[in-house]
C-alpha cells in the first residue's frame, strides 16, 4: 500500500475521457474517473462537490480541495493522511512487541478531561494502522501515539 501512480488502465480511461490524471495518485485518479462517469452509472456519490467540512479539514492539512468533487477531496485527504502516518511510523521506528502511549482528550460541558493509555503493538498494517494486543481490533494511527521508552 502506498501512493502508487495510476494504473495503465486508469491512464487509458482518463485519456479517452479527456481527464488529466498525470499528477494524481491511483486513489485520486480513481476518484476523478468516478466523478466524470458517475452520471452514466447512476452513482449518487459522484454528484456531490467537496463539503465544507472536507474543505476545512483539507485546508488544515495544507490542501485546497474547494473545486474538487467530494470523491476527489476524500482521496486527496486520504493520501495526505497516509503520508503523515507513514512519516510518523518511520520516525518512531515502531515494531510489534513495543509499547506505545495514546493520549485522549475530550471536552464535555465546558470541561476538558485528559488521560493516557498504554498498549503493546501486535501488528502494523500496510496502511500504517497500529493494532494492539488484546485490543479486540483496537488500534491507532502513528500520528496519535508516542513510543514508551524505559
Short mmCIF file of C-alpha atoms in Angstrom, two decimals:
data_model
loop_
_atom_site.label_atom_id
_atom_site.label_comp_id
_atom_site.label_asym_id
_atom_site.label_seq_id
_atom_site.Cartn_x
_atom_site.Cartn_y
_atom_site.Cartn_z
CA UNK A 1 0.00 0.00 0.00
CA UNK A 2 1.18 3.50 -0.69
CA UNK A 3 0.85 6.41 -3.01
CA UNK A 4 1.04 4.49 -6.24
CA UNK A 5 0.72 6.09 -9.64
CA UNK A 6 -2.38 5.47 -11.72
CA UNK A 7 -2.62 2.11 -13.44
CA UNK A 8 -2.21 1.75 -17.19
CA UNK A 9 -5.94 1.10 -17.42
CA UNK A 10 -6.75 4.27 -15.45
CA UNK A 11 -4.48 6.24 -17.79
CA UNK A 12 -6.23 4.73 -20.81
CA UNK A 13 -9.71 5.52 -19.45
CA UNK A 14 -8.67 9.04 -18.42
CA UNK A 15 -7.22 9.75 -21.86
CA UNK A 16 -10.42 8.52 -23.51
CA UNK A 17 -12.48 10.79 -21.24
CA UNK A 18 -10.12 13.75 -21.55
CA UNK A 19 -9.23 13.76 -17.84
CA UNK A 20 -5.76 14.86 -16.71
CA UNK A 21 -4.51 12.44 -14.06
CA UNK A 22 -0.82 12.97 -14.76
CA UNK A 23 -0.14 14.36 -11.27
CA UNK A 24 -2.55 12.11 -9.39
CA UNK A 25 -2.11 9.04 -7.25
CA UNK A 26 -4.03 5.88 -8.04
CA UNK A 27 -6.73 6.76 -5.50
CA UNK A 28 -7.19 10.33 -6.73
CA UNK A 29 -7.25 9.12 -10.35
CA UNK A 30 -9.99 6.63 -9.46
CA UNK A 31 -12.00 9.39 -7.79
CA UNK A 32 -11.64 11.71 -10.80
CA UNK A 33 -12.75 8.99 -13.20
CA UNK A 34 -15.67 8.05 -10.93
CA UNK A 35 -16.72 11.71 -10.73
CA UNK A 36 -16.82 12.02 -14.53
CA UNK A 37 -18.54 8.71 -15.29
CA UNK A 38 -20.79 8.86 -12.23
CA UNK A 39 -23.86 10.19 -14.02
CA UNK A 40 -23.57 7.43 -16.63
CA UNK A 41 -23.50 4.70 -14.00
CA UNK A 42 -26.12 6.35 -11.78
CA UNK A 43 -23.64 7.00 -8.98
CA UNK A 44 -25.09 9.40 -6.45
CA UNK A 45 -21.67 9.75 -4.77
CA UNK A 46 -20.20 11.31 -7.91
CA UNK A 47 -22.70 14.17 -7.92
CA UNK A 48 -21.50 15.99 -4.81
CA UNK A 49 -18.91 18.75 -4.57
CA UNK A 50 -16.45 18.76 -1.68
CA UNK A 51 -18.29 19.52 1.54
CA UNK A 52 -17.44 22.48 3.76
CA UNK A 53 -16.18 20.00 6.33
CA UNK A 54 -13.86 18.40 3.76
CA UNK A 55 -12.67 21.81 2.58
CA UNK A 56 -11.92 22.94 6.14
CA UNK A 57 -10.16 19.71 7.08
CA UNK A 58 -8.14 19.72 3.87
CA UNK A 59 -7.14 23.34 4.47
CA UNK A 60 -5.87 22.35 7.93
CA UNK A 61 -3.72 19.74 6.16
CA UNK A 62 -2.40 22.32 3.69
CA UNK A 63 -4.59 21.18 0.79
CA UNK A 64 -7.05 23.04 -1.40
CA UNK A 65 -9.99 20.86 -2.42
CA UNK A 66 -12.54 23.65 -2.86
CA UNK A 67 -13.04 22.94 -6.57
CA UNK A 68 -12.98 19.16 -6.29
CA UNK A 69 -15.77 16.63 -6.05
CA UNK A 70 -16.41 15.01 -2.70
CA UNK A 71 -14.79 11.83 -4.02
CA UNK A 72 -11.61 13.60 -5.17
CA UNK A 73 -11.43 15.61 -1.94
CA UNK A 74 -11.73 12.42 0.09
CA UNK A 75 -8.97 10.73 -1.93
CA UNK A 76 -6.62 13.71 -1.58
CA UNK A 77 -7.22 13.86 2.18
CA UNK A 78 -6.61 10.11 2.49
CA UNK A 79 -3.33 10.45 0.58
CA UNK A 80 -2.12 13.27 2.83
CA UNK A 81 -3.04 11.38 5.99
CA UNK A 82 -1.19 8.32 4.68
CA UNK A 83 1.93 10.41 4.03
CA UNK A 84 1.79 11.85 7.55
CA UNK A 85 1.22 8.47 9.17
CA UNK A 86 4.00 6.87 7.15
CA UNK A 87 6.41 9.65 8.19
CA UNK A 88 5.41 9.26 11.86
CA UNK A 89 5.85 5.49 11.64
CA UNK A 90 9.33 5.88 10.16
CA UNK A 91 10.29 8.47 12.78
CA UNK A 92 9.07 6.34 15.70
CA UNK A 93 10.61 3.12 14.32
CA UNK A 94 7.84 1.06 15.92
CA UNK A 95 7.81 -2.73 15.91
CA UNK A 96 5.42 -5.40 17.20
CA UNK A 97 6.01 -6.08 20.89
CA UNK A 98 6.86 -2.46 21.72
CA UNK A 99 4.73 -0.29 23.98
CA UNK A 100 3.07 2.93 22.87
CA UNK A 101 1.09 5.57 24.71
CA UNK A 102 -2.12 7.09 23.38
CA UNK A 103 -3.28 10.42 24.80
CA UNK A 104 -7.00 11.10 24.85
CA UNK A 105 -8.72 14.43 25.33
CA UNK A 106 -12.42 15.18 25.49
CA UNK A 107 -14.38 18.31 26.21
CA UNK A 108 -17.73 17.92 27.90
CA UNK A 109 -19.90 20.60 29.47
CA UNK A 110 -17.09 23.13 29.19
CA UNK A 111 -14.59 20.91 30.99
CA UNK A 112 -11.60 19.20 29.45
CA UNK A 113 -10.56 15.75 30.55
CA UNK A 114 -7.31 14.09 29.50
CA UNK A 115 -5.95 10.61 30.10
CA UNK A 116 -3.41 8.23 28.63
CA UNK A 117 -3.41 4.53 27.89
CA UNK A 118 -0.52 2.25 27.09
CA UNK A 119 -0.71 -0.61 24.63
CA UNK A 120 1.59 -3.28 23.26
CA UNK A 121 1.76 -3.35 19.47
CA UNK A 122 0.57 -6.61 17.94
CA UNK A 123 0.99 -5.62 14.30
CA UNK A 124 1.37 -2.74 11.90
CA UNK A 125 -0.91 -2.84 8.88
CA UNK A 126 0.16 -1.91 5.31
CA UNK A 127 -1.93 1.28 5.64
CA UNK A 128 0.21 2.19 8.72
CA UNK A 129 -2.55 1.41 11.22
CA UNK A 130 -1.08 0.14 14.51
CA UNK A 131 -3.03 -2.73 16.06
CA UNK A 132 -2.84 -3.50 19.79
CA UNK A 133 -2.57 -6.82 21.62
CA UNK A 134 -5.74 -7.80 23.40
CA UNK A 135 -7.48 -4.80 21.93
CA UNK A 136 -10.25 -6.67 20.11
CA UNK A 137 -9.49 -4.77 16.94
CA UNK A 138 -8.39 -1.65 18.76
CA UNK A 139 -5.62 0.40 17.24
CA UNK A 140 -4.36 3.88 16.47
CA UNK A 141 -2.57 5.82 13.77
CA UNK A 142 1.15 6.57 14.15
CA UNK A 143 0.38 10.30 14.42
CA UNK A 144 -1.68 9.51 17.53
CA UNK A 145 0.92 7.59 19.54
CA UNK A 146 4.20 8.12 21.29
CA UNK A 147 6.77 5.42 21.90
CA UNK A 148 7.24 4.39 25.53
CA UNK A 149 10.91 4.09 26.39
CA UNK A 150 12.11 2.53 29.62
#
